[in-house]
Tab-separated table of C-alpha atoms and ligand atoms in Angstrom:
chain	number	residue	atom	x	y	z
A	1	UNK	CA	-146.249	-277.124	-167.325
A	2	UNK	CA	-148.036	-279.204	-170.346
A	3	UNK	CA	-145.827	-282.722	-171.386
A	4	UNK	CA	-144.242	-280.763	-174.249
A	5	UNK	CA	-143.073	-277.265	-172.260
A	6	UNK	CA	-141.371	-280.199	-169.498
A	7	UNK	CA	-139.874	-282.065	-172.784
A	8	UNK	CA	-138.729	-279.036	-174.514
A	9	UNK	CA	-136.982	-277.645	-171.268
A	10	UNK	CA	-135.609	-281.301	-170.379
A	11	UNK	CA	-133.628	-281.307	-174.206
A	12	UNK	CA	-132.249	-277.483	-173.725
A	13	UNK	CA	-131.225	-277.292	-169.974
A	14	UNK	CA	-130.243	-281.119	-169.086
A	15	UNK	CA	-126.876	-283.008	-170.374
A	16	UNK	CA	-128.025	-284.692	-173.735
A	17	UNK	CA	-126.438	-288.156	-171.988
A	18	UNK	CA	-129.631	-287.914	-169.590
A	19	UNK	CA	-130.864	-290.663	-171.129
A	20	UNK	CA	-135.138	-291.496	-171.512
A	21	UNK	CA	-137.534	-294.329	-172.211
A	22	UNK	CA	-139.836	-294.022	-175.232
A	23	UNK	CA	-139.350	-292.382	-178.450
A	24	UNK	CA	-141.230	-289.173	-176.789
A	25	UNK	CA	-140.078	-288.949	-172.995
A	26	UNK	CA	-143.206	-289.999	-170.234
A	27	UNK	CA	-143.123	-286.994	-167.899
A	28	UNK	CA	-144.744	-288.156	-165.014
A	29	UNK	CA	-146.399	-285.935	-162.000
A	30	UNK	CA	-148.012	-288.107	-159.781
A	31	UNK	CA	-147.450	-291.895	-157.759
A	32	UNK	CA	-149.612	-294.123	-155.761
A	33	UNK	CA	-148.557	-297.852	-154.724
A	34	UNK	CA	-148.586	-299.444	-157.890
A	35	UNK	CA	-149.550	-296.983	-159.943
A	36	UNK	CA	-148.104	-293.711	-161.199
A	37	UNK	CA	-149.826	-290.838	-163.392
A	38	UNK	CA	-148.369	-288.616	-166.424
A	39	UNK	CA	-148.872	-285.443	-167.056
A	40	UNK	CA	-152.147	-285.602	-168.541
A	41	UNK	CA	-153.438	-287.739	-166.266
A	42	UNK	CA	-152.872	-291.113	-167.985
A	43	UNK	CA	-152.736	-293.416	-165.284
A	44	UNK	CA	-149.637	-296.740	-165.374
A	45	UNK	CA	-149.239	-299.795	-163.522
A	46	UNK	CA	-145.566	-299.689	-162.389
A	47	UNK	CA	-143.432	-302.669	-162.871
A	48	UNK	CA	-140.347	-301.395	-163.463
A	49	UNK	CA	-140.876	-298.828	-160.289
A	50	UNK	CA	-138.209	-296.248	-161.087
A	51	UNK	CA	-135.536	-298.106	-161.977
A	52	UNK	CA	-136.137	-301.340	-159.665
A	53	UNK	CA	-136.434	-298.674	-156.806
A	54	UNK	CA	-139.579	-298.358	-155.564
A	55	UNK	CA	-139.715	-301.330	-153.301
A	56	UNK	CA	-143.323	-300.802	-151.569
A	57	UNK	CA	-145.553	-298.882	-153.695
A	58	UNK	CA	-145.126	-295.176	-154.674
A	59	UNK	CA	-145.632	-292.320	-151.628
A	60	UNK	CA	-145.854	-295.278	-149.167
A	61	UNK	CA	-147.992	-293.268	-146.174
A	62	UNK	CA	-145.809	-294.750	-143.776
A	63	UNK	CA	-142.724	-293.884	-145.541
A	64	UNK	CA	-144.223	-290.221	-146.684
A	65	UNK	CA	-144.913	-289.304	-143.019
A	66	UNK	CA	-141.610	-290.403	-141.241
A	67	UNK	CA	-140.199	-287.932	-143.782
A	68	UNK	CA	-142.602	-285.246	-143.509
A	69	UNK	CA	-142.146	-285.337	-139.959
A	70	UNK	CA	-138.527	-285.578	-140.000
A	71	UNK	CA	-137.934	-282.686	-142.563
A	72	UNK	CA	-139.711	-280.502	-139.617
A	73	UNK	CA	-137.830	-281.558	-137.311
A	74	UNK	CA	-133.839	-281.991	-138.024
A	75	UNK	CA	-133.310	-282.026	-141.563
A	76	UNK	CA	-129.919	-281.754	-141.644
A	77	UNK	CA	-126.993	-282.221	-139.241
A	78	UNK	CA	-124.221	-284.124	-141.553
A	79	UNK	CA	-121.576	-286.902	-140.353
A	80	UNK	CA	-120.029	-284.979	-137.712
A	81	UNK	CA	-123.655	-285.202	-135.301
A	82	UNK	CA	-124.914	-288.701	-134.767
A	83	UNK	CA	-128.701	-289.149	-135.005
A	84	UNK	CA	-130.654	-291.297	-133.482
A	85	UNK	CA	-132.500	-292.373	-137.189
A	86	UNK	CA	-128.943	-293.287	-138.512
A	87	UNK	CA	-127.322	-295.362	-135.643
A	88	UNK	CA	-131.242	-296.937	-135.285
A	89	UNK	CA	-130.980	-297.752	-139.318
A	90	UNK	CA	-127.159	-299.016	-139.029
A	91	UNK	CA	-128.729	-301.338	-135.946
A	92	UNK	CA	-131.253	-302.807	-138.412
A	93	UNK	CA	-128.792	-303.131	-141.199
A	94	UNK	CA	-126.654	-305.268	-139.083
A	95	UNK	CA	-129.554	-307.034	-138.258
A	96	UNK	CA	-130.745	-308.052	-141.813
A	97	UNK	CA	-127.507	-308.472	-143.450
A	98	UNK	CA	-126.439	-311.930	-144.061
A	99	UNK	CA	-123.410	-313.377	-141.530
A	100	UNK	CA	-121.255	-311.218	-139.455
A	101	UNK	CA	-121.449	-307.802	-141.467
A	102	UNK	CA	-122.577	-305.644	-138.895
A	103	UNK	CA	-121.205	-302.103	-139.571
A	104	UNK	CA	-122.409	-299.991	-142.292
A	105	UNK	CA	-121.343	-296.372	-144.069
A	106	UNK	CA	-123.783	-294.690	-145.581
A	107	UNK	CA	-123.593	-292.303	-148.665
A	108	UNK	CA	-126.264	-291.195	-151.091
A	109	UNK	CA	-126.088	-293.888	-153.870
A	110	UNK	CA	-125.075	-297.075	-155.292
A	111	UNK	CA	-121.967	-295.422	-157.158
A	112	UNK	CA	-120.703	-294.276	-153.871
A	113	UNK	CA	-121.826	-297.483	-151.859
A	114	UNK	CA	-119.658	-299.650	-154.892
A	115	UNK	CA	-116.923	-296.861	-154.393
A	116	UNK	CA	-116.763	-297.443	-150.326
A	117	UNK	CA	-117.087	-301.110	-151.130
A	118	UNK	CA	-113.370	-301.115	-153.850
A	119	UNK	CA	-111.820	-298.742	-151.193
A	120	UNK	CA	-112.446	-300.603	-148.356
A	121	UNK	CA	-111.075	-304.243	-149.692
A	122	UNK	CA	-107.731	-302.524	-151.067
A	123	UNK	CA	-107.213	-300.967	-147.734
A	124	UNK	CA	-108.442	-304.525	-145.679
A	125	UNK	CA	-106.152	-306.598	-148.375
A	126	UNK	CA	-103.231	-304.015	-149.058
A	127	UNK	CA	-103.892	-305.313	-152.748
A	128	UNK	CA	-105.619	-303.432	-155.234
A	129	UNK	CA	-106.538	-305.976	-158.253
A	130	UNK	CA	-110.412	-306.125	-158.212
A	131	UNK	CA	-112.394	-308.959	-160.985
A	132	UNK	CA	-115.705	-307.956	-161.470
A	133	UNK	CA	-118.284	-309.413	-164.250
A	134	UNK	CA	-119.150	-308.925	-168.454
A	135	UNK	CA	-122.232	-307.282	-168.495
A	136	UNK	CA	-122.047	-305.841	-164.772
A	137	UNK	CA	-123.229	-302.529	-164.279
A	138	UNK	CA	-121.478	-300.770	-161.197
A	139	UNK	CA	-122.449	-296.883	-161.519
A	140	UNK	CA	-121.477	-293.900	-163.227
A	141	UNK	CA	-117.982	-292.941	-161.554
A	142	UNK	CA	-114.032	-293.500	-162.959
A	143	UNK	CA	-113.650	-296.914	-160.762
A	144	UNK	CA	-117.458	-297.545	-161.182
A	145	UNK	CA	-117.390	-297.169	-164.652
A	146	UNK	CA	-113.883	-299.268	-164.809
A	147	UNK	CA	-116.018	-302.082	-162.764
A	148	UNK	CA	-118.872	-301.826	-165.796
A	149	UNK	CA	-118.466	-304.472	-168.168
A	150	UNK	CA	-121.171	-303.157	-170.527
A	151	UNK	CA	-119.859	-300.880	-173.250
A	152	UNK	CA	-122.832	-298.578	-173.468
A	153	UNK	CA	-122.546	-297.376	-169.708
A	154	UNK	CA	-118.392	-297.179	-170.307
A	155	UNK	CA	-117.816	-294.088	-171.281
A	156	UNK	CA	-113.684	-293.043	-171.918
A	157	UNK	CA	-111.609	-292.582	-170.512
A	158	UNK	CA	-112.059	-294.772	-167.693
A	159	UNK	CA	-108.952	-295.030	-165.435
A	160	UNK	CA	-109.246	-297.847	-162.649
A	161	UNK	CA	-106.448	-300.063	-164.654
A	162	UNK	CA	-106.939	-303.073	-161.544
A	163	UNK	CA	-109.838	-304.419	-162.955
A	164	UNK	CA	-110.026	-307.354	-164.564
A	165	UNK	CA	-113.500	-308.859	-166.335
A	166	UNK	CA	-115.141	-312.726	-166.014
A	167	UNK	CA	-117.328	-314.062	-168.075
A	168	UNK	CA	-120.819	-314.066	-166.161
A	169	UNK	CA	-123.162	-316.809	-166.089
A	170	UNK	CA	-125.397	-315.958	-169.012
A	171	UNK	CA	-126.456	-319.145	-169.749
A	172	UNK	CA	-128.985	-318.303	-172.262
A	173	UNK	CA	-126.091	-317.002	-174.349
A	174	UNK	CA	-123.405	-318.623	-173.137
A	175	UNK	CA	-119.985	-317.374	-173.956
A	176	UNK	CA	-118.638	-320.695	-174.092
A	177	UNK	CA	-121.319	-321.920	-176.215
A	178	UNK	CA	-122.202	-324.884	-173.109
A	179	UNK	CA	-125.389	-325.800	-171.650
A	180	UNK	CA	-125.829	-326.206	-167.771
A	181	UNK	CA	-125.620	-328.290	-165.873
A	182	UNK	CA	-123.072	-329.964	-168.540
A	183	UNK	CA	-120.855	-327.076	-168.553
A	184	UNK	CA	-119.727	-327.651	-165.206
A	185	UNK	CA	-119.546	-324.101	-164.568
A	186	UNK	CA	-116.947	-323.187	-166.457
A	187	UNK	CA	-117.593	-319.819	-166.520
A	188	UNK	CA	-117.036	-319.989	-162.751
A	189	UNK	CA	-113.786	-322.089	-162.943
A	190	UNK	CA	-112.371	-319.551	-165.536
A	191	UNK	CA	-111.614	-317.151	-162.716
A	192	UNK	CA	-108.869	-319.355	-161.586
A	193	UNK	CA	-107.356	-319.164	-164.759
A	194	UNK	CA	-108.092	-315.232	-165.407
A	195	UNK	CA	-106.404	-314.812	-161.755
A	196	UNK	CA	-103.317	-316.649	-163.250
A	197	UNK	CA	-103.262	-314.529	-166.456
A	198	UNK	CA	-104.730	-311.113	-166.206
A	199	UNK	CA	-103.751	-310.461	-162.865
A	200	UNK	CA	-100.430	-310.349	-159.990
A	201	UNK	CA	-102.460	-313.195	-158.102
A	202	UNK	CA	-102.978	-310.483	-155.239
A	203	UNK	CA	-106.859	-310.168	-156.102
A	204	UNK	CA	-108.436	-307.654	-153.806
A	205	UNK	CA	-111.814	-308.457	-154.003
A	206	UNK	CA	-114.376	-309.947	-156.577
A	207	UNK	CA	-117.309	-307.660	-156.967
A	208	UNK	CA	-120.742	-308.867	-158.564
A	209	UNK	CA	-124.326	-308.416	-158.875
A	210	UNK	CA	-126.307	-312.025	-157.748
A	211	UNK	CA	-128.944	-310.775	-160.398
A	212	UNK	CA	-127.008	-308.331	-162.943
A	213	UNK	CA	-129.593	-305.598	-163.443
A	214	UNK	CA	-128.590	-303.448	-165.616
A	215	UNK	CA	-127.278	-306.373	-168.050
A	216	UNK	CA	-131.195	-307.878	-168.025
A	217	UNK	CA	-131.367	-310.010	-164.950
A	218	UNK	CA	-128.893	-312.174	-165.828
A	219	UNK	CA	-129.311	-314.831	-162.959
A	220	UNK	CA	-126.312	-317.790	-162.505
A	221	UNK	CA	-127.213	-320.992	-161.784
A	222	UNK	CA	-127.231	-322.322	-157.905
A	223	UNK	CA	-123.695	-323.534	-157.303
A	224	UNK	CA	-122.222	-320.562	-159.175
A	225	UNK	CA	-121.000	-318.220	-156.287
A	226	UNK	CA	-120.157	-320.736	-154.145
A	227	UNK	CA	-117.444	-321.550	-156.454
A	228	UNK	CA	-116.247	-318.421	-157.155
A	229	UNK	CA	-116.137	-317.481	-153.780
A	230	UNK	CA	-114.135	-320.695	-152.781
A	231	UNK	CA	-111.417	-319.386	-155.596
A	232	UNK	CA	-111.438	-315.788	-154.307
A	233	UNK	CA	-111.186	-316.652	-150.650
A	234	UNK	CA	-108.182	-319.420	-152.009
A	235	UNK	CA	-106.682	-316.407	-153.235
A	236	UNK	CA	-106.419	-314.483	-150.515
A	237	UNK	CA	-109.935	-312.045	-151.990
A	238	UNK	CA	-112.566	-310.855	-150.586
A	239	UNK	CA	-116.416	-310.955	-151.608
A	240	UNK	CA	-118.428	-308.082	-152.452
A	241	UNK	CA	-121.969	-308.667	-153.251
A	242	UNK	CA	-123.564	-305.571	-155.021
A	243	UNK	CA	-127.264	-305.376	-153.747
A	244	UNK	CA	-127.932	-302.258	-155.040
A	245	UNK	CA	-131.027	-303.999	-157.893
A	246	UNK	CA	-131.413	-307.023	-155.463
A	247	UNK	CA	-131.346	-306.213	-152.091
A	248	UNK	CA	-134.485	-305.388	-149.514
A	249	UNK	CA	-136.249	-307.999	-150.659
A	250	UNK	CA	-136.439	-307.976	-154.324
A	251	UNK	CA	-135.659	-311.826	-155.189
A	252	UNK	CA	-138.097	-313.268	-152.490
A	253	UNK	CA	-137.782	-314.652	-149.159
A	254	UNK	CA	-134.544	-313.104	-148.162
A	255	UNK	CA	-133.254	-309.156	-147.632
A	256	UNK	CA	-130.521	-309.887	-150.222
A	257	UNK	CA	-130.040	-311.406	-153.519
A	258	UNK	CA	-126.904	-313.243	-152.617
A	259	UNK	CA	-128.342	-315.152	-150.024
A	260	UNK	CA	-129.970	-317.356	-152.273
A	261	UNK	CA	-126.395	-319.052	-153.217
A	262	UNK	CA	-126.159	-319.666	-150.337
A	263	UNK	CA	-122.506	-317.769	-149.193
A	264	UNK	CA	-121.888	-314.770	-147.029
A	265	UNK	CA	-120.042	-311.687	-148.803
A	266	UNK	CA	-117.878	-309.889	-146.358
A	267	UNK	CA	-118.950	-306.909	-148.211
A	268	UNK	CA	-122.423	-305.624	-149.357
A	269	UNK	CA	-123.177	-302.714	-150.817
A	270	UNK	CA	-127.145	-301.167	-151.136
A	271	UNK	CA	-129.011	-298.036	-152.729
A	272	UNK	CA	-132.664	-298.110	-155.052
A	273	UNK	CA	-134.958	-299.541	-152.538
A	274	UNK	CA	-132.886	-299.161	-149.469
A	275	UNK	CA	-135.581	-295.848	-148.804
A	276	UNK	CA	-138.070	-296.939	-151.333
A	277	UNK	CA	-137.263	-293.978	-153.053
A	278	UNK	CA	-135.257	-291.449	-151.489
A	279	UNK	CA	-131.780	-290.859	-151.930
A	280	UNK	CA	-130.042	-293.389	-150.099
A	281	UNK	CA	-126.672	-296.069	-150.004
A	282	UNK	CA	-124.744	-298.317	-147.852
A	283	UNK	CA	-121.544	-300.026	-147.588
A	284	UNK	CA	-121.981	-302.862	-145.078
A	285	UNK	CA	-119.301	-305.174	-143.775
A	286	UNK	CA	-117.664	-306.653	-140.555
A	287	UNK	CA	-115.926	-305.065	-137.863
A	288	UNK	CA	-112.216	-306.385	-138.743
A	289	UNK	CA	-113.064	-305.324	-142.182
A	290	UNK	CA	-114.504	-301.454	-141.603
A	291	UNK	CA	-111.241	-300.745	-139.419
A	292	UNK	CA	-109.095	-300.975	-142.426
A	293	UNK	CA	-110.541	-297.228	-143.687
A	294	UNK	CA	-107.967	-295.678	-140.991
A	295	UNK	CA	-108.315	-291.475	-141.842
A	296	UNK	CA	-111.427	-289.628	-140.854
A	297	UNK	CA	-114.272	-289.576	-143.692
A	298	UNK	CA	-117.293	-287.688	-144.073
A	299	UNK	CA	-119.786	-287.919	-146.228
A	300	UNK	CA	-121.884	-284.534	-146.368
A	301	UNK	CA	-125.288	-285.671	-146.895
A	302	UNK	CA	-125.085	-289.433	-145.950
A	303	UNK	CA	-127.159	-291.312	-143.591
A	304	UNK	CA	-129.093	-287.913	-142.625
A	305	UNK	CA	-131.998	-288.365	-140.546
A	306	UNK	CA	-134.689	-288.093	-143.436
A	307	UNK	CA	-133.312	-290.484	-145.721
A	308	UNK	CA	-132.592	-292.948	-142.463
A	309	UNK	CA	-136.214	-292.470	-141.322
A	310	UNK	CA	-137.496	-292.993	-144.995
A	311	UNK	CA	-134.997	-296.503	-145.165
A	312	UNK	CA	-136.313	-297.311	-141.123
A	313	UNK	CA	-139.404	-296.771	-142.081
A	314	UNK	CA	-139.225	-299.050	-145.216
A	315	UNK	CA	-137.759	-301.984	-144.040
A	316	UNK	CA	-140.562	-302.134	-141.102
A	317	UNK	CA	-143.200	-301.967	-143.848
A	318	UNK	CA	-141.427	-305.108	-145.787
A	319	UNK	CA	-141.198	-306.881	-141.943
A	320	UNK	CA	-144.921	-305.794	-141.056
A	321	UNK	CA	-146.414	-307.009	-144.519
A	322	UNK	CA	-144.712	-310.083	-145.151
A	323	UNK	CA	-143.054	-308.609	-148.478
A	324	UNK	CA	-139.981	-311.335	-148.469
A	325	UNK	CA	-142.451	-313.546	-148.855
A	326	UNK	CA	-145.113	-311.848	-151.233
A	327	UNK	CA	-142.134	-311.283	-153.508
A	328	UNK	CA	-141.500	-315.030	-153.698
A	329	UNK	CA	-145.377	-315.786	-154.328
A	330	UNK	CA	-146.007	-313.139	-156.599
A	331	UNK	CA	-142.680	-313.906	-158.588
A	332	UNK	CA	-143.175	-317.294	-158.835
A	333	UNK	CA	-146.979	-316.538	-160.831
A	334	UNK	CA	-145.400	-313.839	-162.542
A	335	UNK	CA	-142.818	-316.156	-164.036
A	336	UNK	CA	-144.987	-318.828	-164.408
A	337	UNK	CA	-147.461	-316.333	-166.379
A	338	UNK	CA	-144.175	-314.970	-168.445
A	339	UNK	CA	-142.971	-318.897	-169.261
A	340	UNK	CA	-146.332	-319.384	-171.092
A	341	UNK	CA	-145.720	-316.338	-172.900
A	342	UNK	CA	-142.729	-317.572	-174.335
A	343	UNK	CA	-144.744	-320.582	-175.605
A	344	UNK	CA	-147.183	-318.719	-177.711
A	345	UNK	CA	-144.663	-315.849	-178.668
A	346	UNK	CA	-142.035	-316.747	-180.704
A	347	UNK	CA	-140.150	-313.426	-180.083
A	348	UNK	CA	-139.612	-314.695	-176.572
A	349	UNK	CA	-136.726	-316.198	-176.426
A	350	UNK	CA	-135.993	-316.493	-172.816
A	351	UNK	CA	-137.344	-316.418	-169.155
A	352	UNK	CA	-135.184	-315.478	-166.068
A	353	UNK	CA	-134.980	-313.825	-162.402
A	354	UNK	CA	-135.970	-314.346	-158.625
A	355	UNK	CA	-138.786	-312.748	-157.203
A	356	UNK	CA	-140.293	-309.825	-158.058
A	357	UNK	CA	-136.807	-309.253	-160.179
A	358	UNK	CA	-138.113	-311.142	-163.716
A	359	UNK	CA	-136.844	-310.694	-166.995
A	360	UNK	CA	-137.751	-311.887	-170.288
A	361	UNK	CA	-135.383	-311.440	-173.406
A	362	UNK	CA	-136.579	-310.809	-177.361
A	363	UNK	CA	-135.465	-312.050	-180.223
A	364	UNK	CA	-136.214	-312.122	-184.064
A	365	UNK	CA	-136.896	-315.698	-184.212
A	366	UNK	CA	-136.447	-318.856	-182.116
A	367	UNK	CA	-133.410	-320.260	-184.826
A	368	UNK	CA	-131.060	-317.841	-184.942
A	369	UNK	CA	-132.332	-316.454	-181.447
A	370	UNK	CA	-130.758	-313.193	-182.213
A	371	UNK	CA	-131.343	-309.897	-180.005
A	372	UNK	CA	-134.143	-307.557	-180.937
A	373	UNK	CA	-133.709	-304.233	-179.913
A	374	UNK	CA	-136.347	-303.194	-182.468
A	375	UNK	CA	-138.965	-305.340	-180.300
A	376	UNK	CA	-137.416	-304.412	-177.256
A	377	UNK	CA	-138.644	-300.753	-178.724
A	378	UNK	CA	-142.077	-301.498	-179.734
A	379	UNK	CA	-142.622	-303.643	-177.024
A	380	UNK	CA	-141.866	-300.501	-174.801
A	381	UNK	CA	-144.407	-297.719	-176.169
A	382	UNK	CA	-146.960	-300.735	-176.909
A	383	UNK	CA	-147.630	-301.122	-173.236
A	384	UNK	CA	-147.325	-297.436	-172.753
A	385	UNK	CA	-150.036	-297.626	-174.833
A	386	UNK	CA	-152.156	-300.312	-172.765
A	387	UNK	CA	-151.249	-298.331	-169.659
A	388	UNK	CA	-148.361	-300.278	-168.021
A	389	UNK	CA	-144.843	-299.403	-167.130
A	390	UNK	CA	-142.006	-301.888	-168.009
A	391	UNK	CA	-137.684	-301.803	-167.774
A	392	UNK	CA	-135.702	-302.068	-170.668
A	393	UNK	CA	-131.809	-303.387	-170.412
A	394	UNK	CA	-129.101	-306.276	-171.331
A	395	UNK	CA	-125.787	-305.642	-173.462
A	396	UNK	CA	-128.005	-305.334	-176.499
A	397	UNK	CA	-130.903	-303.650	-175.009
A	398	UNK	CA	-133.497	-306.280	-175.701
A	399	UNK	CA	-134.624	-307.626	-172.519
A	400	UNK	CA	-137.859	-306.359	-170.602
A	401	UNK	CA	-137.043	-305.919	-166.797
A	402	UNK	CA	-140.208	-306.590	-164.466
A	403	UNK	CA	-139.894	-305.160	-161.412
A	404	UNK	CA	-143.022	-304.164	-159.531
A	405	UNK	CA	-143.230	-303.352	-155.922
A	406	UNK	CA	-142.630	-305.789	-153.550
A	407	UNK	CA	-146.796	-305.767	-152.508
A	408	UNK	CA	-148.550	-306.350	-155.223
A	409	UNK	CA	-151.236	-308.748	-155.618
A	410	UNK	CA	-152.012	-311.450	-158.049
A	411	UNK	CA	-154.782	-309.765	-159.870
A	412	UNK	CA	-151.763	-307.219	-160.532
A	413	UNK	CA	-149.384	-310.016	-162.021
A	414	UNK	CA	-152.249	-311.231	-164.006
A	415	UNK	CA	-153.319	-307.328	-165.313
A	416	UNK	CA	-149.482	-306.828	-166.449
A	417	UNK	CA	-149.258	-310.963	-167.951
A	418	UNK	CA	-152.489	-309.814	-169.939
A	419	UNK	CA	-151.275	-306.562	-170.970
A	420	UNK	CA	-147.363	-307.995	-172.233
A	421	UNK	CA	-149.685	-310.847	-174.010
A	422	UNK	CA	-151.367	-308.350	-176.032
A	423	UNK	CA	-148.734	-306.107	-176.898
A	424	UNK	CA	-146.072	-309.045	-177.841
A	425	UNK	CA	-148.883	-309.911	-180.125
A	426	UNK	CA	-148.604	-307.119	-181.719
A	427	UNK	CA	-145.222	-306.273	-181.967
A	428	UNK	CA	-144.822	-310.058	-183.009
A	429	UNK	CA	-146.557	-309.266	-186.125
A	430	UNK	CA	-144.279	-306.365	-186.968
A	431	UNK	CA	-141.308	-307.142	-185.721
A	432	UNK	CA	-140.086	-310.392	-188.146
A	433	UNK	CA	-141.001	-308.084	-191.374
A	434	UNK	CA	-138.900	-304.951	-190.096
A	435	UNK	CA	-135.522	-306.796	-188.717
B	1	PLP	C1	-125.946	-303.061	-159.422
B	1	PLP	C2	-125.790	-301.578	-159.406
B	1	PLP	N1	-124.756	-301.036	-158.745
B	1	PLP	C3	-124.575	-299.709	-158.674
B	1	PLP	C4	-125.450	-298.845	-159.309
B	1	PLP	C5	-125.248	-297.370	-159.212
B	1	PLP	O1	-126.268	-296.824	-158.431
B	1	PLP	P1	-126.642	-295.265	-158.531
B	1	PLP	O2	-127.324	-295.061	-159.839
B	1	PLP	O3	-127.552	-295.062	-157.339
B	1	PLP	O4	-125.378	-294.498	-158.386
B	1	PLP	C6	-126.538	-299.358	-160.006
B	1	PLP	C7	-127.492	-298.473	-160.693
B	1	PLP	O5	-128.310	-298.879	-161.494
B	1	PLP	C8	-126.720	-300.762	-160.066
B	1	PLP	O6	-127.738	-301.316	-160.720
């Protein structure tokens, strides 16, 4: 099928709400490590890799031929038949995951992984108030959707009525109009008082995203979780970190996002890159912890063996290739290289992530630093143009999300610096006259 026969049939047969990139959709056929190919043969360099998914390149070998081999062999057996691919990946997973969580569920996305994740603390804590974060994305079910503090992804009705919503640490916007490290973290301390207020003061658990994806990359300054987490655990909560954008590697030099603050969840939950690819999500957490789901579950499809050989498989790529640590080198010059594009483009207004997970947001101009969507737009088919894939997100859908996989080089982060430098130039000159 030609790019407009796959567009045509996309518009009459899919939901309208699946939503696309680019005022005419990208159909794409064909991936390689970094890059992918269109329909036509145009070929990309991926730094947005699905949707922060593709962790190690597209069609990793290694990853392509545990699954090819699997699919022959046992492709399906469901809960009821233990593999040997799933209790070898819930081994690893205990062995990567920060502090004592060492038993995992698996289902076949983050929705489901944040769904296991709710259940589990309102069955461990008998309470069922959650708090979860402005601007958090948490997936597209009721409670998922109740979790999501970002109106576009909240669609009505949405029905989990426990959950409460802190301000996050979006210090480039600050909702209390502060400036770290002045502000003293108010914006952490406010949970106190939003536990007093909004809630019965039996919190269940406090869910959030280290690095809120969907809401731009939003990343809180150092001390922030450790603060929040000594008010939760003060209050009888428990912590879930939501890995599903930051885990297996994606900030640098750790498997997950939260370890960088330097606390230990009791809950995480993981999807995107988990299987660099392939359907995949986990609920990890301790042993006390996991014994509080009581009934007999099953989850049809989760943990089979060829998504747990894809995720096995994955995770000894990032170990054999030193990818916790080429994310952290390759960040740091891609943030250095987007920090000097904010000084000679005035419609960058700010800078942010960890790792490979680096976001820069638009604006119209430097005073009144308001949003631009409209660049956020032109920015988009721009480096479509010049051949180079890039994320789009934040509440007001203005900030470019970089998210290449985790083993690229530095020629790479210096092809996509000099690609965003030409097309910010010229979106720079439209922009201002169209806002
Ligand atoms: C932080 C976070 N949690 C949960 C989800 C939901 O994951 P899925 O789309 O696999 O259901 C997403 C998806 O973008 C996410 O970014």
């Amino acid at each position: 099928m030609n790019r407009s026969e796959i567009i045509a049939k996309h518009q009459q047969f899919l939901f309208p709400s699946v939503s696309t990139f680019y005022a005419e959709p990208l159909p794409l056929t064909r991936g390689e490590g970094k890059f992918v190919w269109d329909v036509d043969g145009k070929r990309y360099l991926d730094f947005f890799g699905g949707i922060v998914t593709v962790g190690i390149g597209h069609c990793h070998p290694k990853v392509t031929a545990k699954i090819a081999q699997q699919v022959r062999t046992l492709q399906h057996a469901s809960t009821f038949f233990p593999h040997e691919a799933t209790v070898l990946l819930a081994e690893k997973m205990a062995e990567i995951s920060p502090g004592t969580l060492s038993k995992t569920y698996f289902t076949n996305s983050g929705t489901e992984a944040v769904e296991t994740a709710v259940l589990l603390a309102r069955l461990h804590t008998g309470r069922t108030e959650i708090i979860a974060l402005r601007h958090g994305y948490s997936g597209r079910s009721q409670t998922a959707m109740s979790l999501t503090a970002h109106s576009n992804w909240r669609l009505t009705p949405v029905t989990d009525s426990g959950v409460v919503h802190a301000h996050n640490a979006y210090c480039y916007r600050c909702a209390f109009e502060k400036t770290y490290p002045e502000c003293n973290l108010l914006c952490a301390r406010d949970i106190e008082e939003l536990i007093k207020t909004a809630t019965s003061g039996k919190v269940a658990a406090f869910i959030a995203e280290p690095i809120q994806g969907v809401g731009g990359f939003v990343t809180p300054p150092k001390e922030y979780f450790l603060e929040i987490s000594s008010i939760i655990r003060a209050n009888g909560g428990l912590i879930i970190s939501d890995e599903v954008q930051t885990g297996f590697g994606r900030t640098g030099d750790h498997w997950f996002g939260i370890e960088h603050w330097g606390i230990e969840p009791d809950i995480i939950t993981c999807a995107k890159a988990m299987a660099n690819g392939t359907p995949v999500g986990a609920t990890v957490t301790t042993p006390e912890i996991a014994a509080a789901i009581k009934g007999p579950q099953i989850s049809t499809f989760g943990g089979n063996p060829v998504t747990a050989v894809a995720a096995l498989a994955t995770i000894e790529v990032i170990e054999e290739e030193g990818l916790l640590a080429n994310a952290a080198a390759r960040g740091s010059e891609l943030a250095k290289g987007l920090s000097q594009l904010k000084t000679t483009h005035a419609i960058v207004g700010d800078v942010r992530g960890k790792g490979l997970m680096q976001a820069i947001e638009l604006i119209n101009d430097p005073e009144s630093n308001e949003p631009s969507p409209l660049a956020m737009n032109a920015l988009l088919e721009e480096t479509r143009e010049h051949g180079l894939l890039i994320g789009k997100g934040g509440l007001f859908g203005n900030t470019v999300r970089l998210s290449p996989p985790l083993n690229i080089d530095k020629a790479d982060v210096d092809a996509a610096i000099d690609i965003l430098d030409r097309s910010l130039s010229a979106v720079g000159k439209t922009i201002p006259a169209s806002a």
